[in-house]
Amino acid sequence: MKKLLAGLLLSICCGLSSTGFAQTAQELLNDGKNTENVLSHGMGYDAKSWSRLSQINKSNVKRLVPIWNFSLANDMGELAQPTVYNGVMYVVNGNWTFAIDVATGRQIWRTPVNYDRAALRVTTGGAYLRGHATIYNGKLFRQNIDGHVAALDMKTGKELWKTKFGEWKESYGGIVQPMIANGVLISGMAGGDRTARGFIDGYDPETGKQLWRRWTIPAPGEPGSETWPNDTLPDAWKYGGGATWQPVTYDPELDLVFVGTGNAEPYNPKYRGGMDSLFAASVIAIRPKTGEMVWYYQFLPNDSFDYDATAENIVADIQVEGKPRKVLINVNKNGFVYVLDRTNGKVIAAHPFTNQNWAKYIDLKTGKPVLTDLLDRAIKGETIDLNPRLGTNASLSAYNQRTGMLYLNSWEIYRVMKFVDVKLVVGASYIGVDSSSKIPEITGYHVAMNPLTGKTAWKIPLRDFAVSAGTLGTDGGLLFTGKLTGEVIALDQDNGKQLWQFKTGSSVNAPPITYTHKGVQYVTVLSGRGGSNPSRSAGAVIPTGGSVWTFALMPD
């Protein structure tokens, strides 16, 4: 076997591509067409997490073997997606930035992240990053946990500029990778469950100069401020939540960036007057050049259940009642899959993908959920069982444009909760609820469903831990994802049956990618337990330790 692996490695070019490091805007627009590169989170601006590659398929996936493994010198978690460009793989985590030779796994450079270690208290999961290693015009962009966005030279790893976007002592942290849209670096922030007021920023990628800021919680007098109790609770909006802690998506044709916002703060609605609390738990569509908001849709007015709406918004074109529609597909933490018209934010369809008890249904005429009595009971002081606590855990879903099928990983965790009084301390926890979790025997599912009709094709139960890894679909009939117990796995798209697995040394809770190098297809994923929910679930039995795993087919 060693000889076969050595032969496979020798068949690949061991040197770096000489075609340069200046990745362009046109290449971003064409991401997915050139299979040698992977430039965007979710395999393209549309975040479909789908590849047309089929060299690795259902008939030969059992011959998939590791080609190289690379240590990331990190114990705080690997949640990001690698980027591949011209034979170089770029990897980011909370403590390092790496450039790696795709062919051999050899380190080209690595740059440490220098930050105030006290900032680790901003996120319960420590320093980690969601998204991808963002590159553009010779630069690699990243966030740092202590509230900075920075640019590095793609060729050397040298820091070129660093801009502070928030004060970590006031809850602002950097765990979400930025992205490039229409020449602007779009960058969000973390700070949920604390006192942060959410925003999304636009920067000049050449200099780091901030071009604009779009606050997700409106100040008095701004559009949406009428949904906050500015007269009776005049400071509520200042600490109202709406964090933007997951990557955004972009439609170049409409020139719209779609930004998901987090839950309102605190959960206890009495501190927000029980009002709708825009623009928390929403998706907002903005112009990348100016930050202008074109439309919004709020998934849950007066969100009191911690239902962040930060999950990726998949860009797709589908037929609805025989007519073409430009849509967004959102696999929401609240347990529903939504289909929205991405030109205006109107809801087209909404179906539950997991067990839930907070809403009877989503009213398509008003766009609002019709609630059960759960919230009223909680407001009256009852302890309630909320289902789900989280329907999905920040994991990319895969969408097949040709078949209309969506593949996702769901969680089955209940929240036992009771609203309580909370004191406002800037920078501290600010939730106003006592809660614990109930974990049933079935912890989650692999799910295949049609988001427009809600029809489920198959649903595979998980009995050890739910899945936090993203899902990658390919034209080879496969779905790649990973488990908190450390396995990278491949499922059959037709029925969800597991066809292949490989055990890594730690949890897999990152999105896999696939690409070609010199015409050979590869699959790469990061391993390394991290993030609040994976650590809470599997921390007692799964060790930390970050690494990159790259796989290819064993030769016949």
Coordinates of N, CA and C in Angstrom, one line a residue, residues 16 24 43 57 59-60 63 124 141 143 157-158 284 300 310 394 399-400 423 461 497 499 528:
L16 N 5.0 24.2 -6.8 CA 3.9 25.2 -6.8 C 3.7 25.7 -8.2
T24 N -8.4 37.2 -8.9 CA -9.2 38.3 -9.4 C -10.7 38.2 -9.1
M43 N -18.4 26.5 -1.9 CA -18.1 26.1 -3.2 C -18.6 27.1 -4.3
N57 N -16.8 8.5 -7.2 CA -18.3 8.3 -7.3 C -18.7 7.1 -6.4
S59 N -19.4 4.1 -7.2 CA -18.8 2.8 -7.6 C -17.3 2.7 -7.1
N60 N -16.6 3.8 -6.8 CA -15.2 3.6 -6.5 C -14.8 4.3 -5.1
R63 N -12.3 3.1 -2.5 CA -10.9 3.2 -2.8 C -10.3 4.6 -2.4
T124 N -17.6 31.5 24.1 CA -17.5 30.4 25.0 C -16.6 29.3 24.4
F141 N -7.5 37.6 3.5 CA -8.2 38.4 4.6 C -8.7 37.5 5.6
Q143 N -10.3 37.5 10.1 CA -10.7 38.1 11.3 C -9.8 37.6 12.4
G157 N 2.7 35.6 3.5 CA 2.1 35.6 4.8 C 2.3 36.8 5.7
K158 N 3.0 37.8 5.2 CA 3.3 39.0 5.9 C 2.0 39.8 6.0
I284 N -31.1 40.3 5.8 CA -31.2 41.6 5.1 C -30.4 41.5 3.8
L300 N -38.5 35.4 12.8 CA -39.2 35.3 14.0 C -39.3 36.7 14.7
T310 N -28.6 33.2 11.3 CA -27.3 33.5 10.6 C -26.9 32.4 9.6
A394 N -24.9 25.6 12.5 CA -24.0 26.3 11.7 C -23.3 25.5 10.7
Y399 N -27.1 21.8 -2.0 CA -28.3 21.9 -2.8 C -28.0 21.5 -4.2
N400 N -28.8 20.5 -4.8 CA -28.7 20.1 -6.1 C -29.6 20.9 -7.0
K423 N -29.4 41.4 34.7 CA -28.8 42.7 34.9 C -27.9 43.1 33.7
P461 N -31.3 8.5 11.0 CA -31.1 8.9 12.4 C -29.6 8.8 12.8
K497 N -27.4 6.0 2.6 CA -26.6 4.9 3.1 C -25.1 5.4 3.1
L499 N -21.4 4.9 2.6 CA -20.6 4.1 1.6 C -19.1 4.1 2.0
G528 N -10.8 18.8 13.9 CA -10.4 19.5 15.1 C -11.6 20.0 15.9

